[in-house]
PDB file of C-alpha atoms in Angstrom:
ATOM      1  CA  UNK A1023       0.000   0.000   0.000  1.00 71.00           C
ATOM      2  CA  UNK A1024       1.073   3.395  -0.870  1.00 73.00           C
ATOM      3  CA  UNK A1025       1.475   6.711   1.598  1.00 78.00           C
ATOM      4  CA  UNK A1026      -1.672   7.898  -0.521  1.00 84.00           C
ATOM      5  CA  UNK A1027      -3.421   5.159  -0.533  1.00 85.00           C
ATOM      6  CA  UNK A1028      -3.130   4.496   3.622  1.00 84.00           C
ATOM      7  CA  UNK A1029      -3.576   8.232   4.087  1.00 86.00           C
ATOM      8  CA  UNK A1030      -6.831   7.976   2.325  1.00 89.00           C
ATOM      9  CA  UNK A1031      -8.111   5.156   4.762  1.00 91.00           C
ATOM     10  CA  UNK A1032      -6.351   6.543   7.755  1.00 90.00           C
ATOM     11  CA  UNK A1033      -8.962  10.307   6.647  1.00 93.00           C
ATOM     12  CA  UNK A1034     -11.775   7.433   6.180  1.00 94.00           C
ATOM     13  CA  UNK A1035     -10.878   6.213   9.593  1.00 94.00           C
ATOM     14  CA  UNK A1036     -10.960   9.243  11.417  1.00 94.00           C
ATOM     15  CA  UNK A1037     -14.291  11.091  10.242  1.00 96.00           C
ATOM     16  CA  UNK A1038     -16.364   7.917  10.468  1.00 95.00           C
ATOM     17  CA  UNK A1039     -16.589   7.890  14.654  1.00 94.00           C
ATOM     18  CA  UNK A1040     -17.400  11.730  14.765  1.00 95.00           C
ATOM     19  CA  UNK A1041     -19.724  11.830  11.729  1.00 95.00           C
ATOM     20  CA  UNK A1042     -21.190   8.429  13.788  1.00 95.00           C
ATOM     21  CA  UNK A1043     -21.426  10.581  17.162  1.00 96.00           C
ATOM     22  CA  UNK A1044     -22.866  13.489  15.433  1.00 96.00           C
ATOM     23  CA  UNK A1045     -25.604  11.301  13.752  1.00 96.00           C
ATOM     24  CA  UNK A1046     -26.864  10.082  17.329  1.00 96.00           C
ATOM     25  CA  UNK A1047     -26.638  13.775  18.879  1.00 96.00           C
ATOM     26  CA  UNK A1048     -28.554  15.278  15.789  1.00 96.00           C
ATOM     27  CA  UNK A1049     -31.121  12.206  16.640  1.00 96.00           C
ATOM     28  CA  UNK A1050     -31.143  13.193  20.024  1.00 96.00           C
ATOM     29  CA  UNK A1051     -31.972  17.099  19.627  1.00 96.00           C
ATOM     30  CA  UNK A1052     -34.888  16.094  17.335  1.00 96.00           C
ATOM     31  CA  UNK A1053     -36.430  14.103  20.183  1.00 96.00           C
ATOM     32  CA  UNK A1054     -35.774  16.737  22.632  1.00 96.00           C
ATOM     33  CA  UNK A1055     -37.088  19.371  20.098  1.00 95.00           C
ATOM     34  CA  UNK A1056     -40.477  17.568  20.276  1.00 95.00           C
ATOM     35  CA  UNK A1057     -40.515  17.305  23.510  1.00 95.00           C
ATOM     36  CA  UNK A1058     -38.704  19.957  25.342  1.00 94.00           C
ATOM     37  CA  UNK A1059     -38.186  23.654  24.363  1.00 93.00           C
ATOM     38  CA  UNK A1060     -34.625  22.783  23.417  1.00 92.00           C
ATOM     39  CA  UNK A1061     -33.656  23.596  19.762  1.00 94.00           C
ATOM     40  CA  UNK A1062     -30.307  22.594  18.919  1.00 94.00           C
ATOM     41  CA  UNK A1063     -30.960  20.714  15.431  1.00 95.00           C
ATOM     42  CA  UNK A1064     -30.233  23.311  13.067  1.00 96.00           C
ATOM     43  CA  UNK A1065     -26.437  23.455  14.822  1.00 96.00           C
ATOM     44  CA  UNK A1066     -25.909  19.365  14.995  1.00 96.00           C
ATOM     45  CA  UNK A1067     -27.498  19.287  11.402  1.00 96.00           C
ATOM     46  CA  UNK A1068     -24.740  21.891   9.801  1.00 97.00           C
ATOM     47  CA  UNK A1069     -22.342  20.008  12.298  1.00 97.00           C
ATOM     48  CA  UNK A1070     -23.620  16.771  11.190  1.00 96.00           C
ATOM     49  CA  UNK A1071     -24.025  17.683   7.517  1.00 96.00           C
ATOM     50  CA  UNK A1072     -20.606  18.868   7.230  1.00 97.00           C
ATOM     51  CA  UNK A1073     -19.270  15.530   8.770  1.00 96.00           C
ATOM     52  CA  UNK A1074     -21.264  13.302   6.449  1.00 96.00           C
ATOM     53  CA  UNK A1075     -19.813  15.750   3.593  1.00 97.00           C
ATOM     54  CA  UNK A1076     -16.649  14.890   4.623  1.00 96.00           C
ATOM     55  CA  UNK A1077     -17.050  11.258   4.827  1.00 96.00           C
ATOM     56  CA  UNK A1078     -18.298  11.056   1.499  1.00 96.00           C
ATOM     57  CA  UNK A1079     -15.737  12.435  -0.175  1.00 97.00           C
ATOM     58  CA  UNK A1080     -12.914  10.598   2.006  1.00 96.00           C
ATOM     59  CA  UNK A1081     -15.069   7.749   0.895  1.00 96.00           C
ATOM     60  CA  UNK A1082     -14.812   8.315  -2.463  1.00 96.00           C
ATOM     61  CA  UNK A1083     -10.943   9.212  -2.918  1.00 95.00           C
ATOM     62  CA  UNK A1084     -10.825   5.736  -0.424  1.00 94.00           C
ATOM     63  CA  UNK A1085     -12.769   3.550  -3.141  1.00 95.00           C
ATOM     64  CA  UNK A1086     -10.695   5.225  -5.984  1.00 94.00           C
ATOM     65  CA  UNK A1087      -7.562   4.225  -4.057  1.00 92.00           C
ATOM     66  CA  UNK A1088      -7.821   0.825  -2.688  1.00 91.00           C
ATOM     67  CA  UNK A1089     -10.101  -0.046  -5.942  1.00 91.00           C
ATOM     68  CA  UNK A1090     -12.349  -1.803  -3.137  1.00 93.00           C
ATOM     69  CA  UNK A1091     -15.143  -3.836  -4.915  1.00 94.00           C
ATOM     70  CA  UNK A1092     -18.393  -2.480  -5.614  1.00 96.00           C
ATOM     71  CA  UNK A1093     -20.071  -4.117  -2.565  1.00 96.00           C
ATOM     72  CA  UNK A1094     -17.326  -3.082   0.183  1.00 94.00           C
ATOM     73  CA  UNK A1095     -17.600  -0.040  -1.231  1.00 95.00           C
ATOM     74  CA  UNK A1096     -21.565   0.414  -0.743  1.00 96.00           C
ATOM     75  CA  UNK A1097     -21.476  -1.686   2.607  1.00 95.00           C
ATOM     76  CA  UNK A1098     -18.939   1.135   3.587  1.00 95.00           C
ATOM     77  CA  UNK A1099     -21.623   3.997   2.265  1.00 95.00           C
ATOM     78  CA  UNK A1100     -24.145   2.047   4.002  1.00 95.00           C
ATOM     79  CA  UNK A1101     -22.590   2.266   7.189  1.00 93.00           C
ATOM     80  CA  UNK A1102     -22.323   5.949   7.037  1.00 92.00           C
ATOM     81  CA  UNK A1103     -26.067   6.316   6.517  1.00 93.00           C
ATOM     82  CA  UNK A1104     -26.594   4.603   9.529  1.00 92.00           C
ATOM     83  CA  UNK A1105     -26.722   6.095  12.788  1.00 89.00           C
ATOM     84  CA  UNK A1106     -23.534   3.876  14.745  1.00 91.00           C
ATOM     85  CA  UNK A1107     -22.480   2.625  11.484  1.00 93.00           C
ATOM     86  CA  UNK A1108     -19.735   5.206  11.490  1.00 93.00           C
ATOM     87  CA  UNK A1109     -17.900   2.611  14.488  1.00 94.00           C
ATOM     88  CA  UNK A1110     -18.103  -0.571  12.557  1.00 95.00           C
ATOM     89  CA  UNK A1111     -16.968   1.116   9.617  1.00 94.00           C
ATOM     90  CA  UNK A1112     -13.920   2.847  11.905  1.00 93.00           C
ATOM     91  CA  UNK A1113     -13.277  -0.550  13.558  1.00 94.00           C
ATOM     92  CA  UNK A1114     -13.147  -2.449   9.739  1.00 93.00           C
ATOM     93  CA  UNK A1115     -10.941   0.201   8.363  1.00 92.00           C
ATOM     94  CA  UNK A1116      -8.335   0.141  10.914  1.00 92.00           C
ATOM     95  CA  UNK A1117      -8.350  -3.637  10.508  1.00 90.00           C
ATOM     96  CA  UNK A1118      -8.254  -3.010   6.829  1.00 86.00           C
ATOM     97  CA  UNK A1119      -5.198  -0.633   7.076  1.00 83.00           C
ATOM     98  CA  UNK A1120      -3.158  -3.180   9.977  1.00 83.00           C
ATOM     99  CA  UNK A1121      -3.456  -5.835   7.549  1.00 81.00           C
ATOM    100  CA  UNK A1122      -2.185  -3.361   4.767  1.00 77.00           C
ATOM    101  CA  UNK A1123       0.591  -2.720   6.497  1.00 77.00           C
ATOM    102  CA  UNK A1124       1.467  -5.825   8.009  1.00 81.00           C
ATOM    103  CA  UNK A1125       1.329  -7.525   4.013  1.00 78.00           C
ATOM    104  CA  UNK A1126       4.020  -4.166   3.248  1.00 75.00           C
ATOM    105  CA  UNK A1127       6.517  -5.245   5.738  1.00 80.00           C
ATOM    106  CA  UNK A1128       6.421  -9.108   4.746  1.00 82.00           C
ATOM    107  CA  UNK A1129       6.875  -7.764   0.717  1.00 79.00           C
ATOM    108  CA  UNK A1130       9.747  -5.730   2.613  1.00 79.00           C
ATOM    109  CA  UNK A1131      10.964  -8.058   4.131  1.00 81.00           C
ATOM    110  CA  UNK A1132      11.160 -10.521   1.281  1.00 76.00           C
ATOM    111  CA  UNK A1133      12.552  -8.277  -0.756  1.00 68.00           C
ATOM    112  CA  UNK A1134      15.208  -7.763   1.276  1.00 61.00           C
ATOM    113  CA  UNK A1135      15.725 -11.310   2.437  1.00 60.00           C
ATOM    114  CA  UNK A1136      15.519 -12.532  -1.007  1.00 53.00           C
TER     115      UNK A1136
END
């Protein structure tokens, strides 16, 4: 894997749990909205709309890197559309970039052993 390619993932990896956490909180104003006098969903919706913004386009430059199948790639759009997808899809895509870099070193290292 290349330095673009893992710093694509690693930009994946880091927007999913907050765009995840924002999800849930913009979830959680809209209940208190109808229920309480407390009106904080047009904040957590820019918050949360600029997060999912982001996510989508890290997504995209992700899919165009790793040339991921069509169906990891939706399963990873699906998981941003759902609201704690964002932490499965964090948790797969730092297993994703371990085993990345743990298949680098043993090319390395068979390079240079060879």
């Amino acid at each position: 894997m290349d330095l673009k390619t893992a710093s694509a993932l690693r930009r994946l990896r880091l927007v999913s749990a907050p765009e995840a956490v924002s999800f849930l909180v913009l979830l959680l104003c809209s209940v208190l909205k109808r229920t309480t006098d407390f009106n904080a969903v047009p904040v957590m919706g820019a918050v949360h709309g600029v997060l999912f913004v982001l996510y989508v386009i890290f997504w995209l430059d992700a899919w165009n890197r790793t040339r991921w199948s069509f169906g990891t790639a939706a399963l990873y759009f699906v998981l941003s559309v759902l609201p704690t997808g964002g932490f499965f899809a964090e948790r797969k895509l730092r297993r994703e970039s371990e085993n990345a870099v743990i298949a680098a070193r043993a090319r390395e290292e068979g390079i240079v052993n060879a």
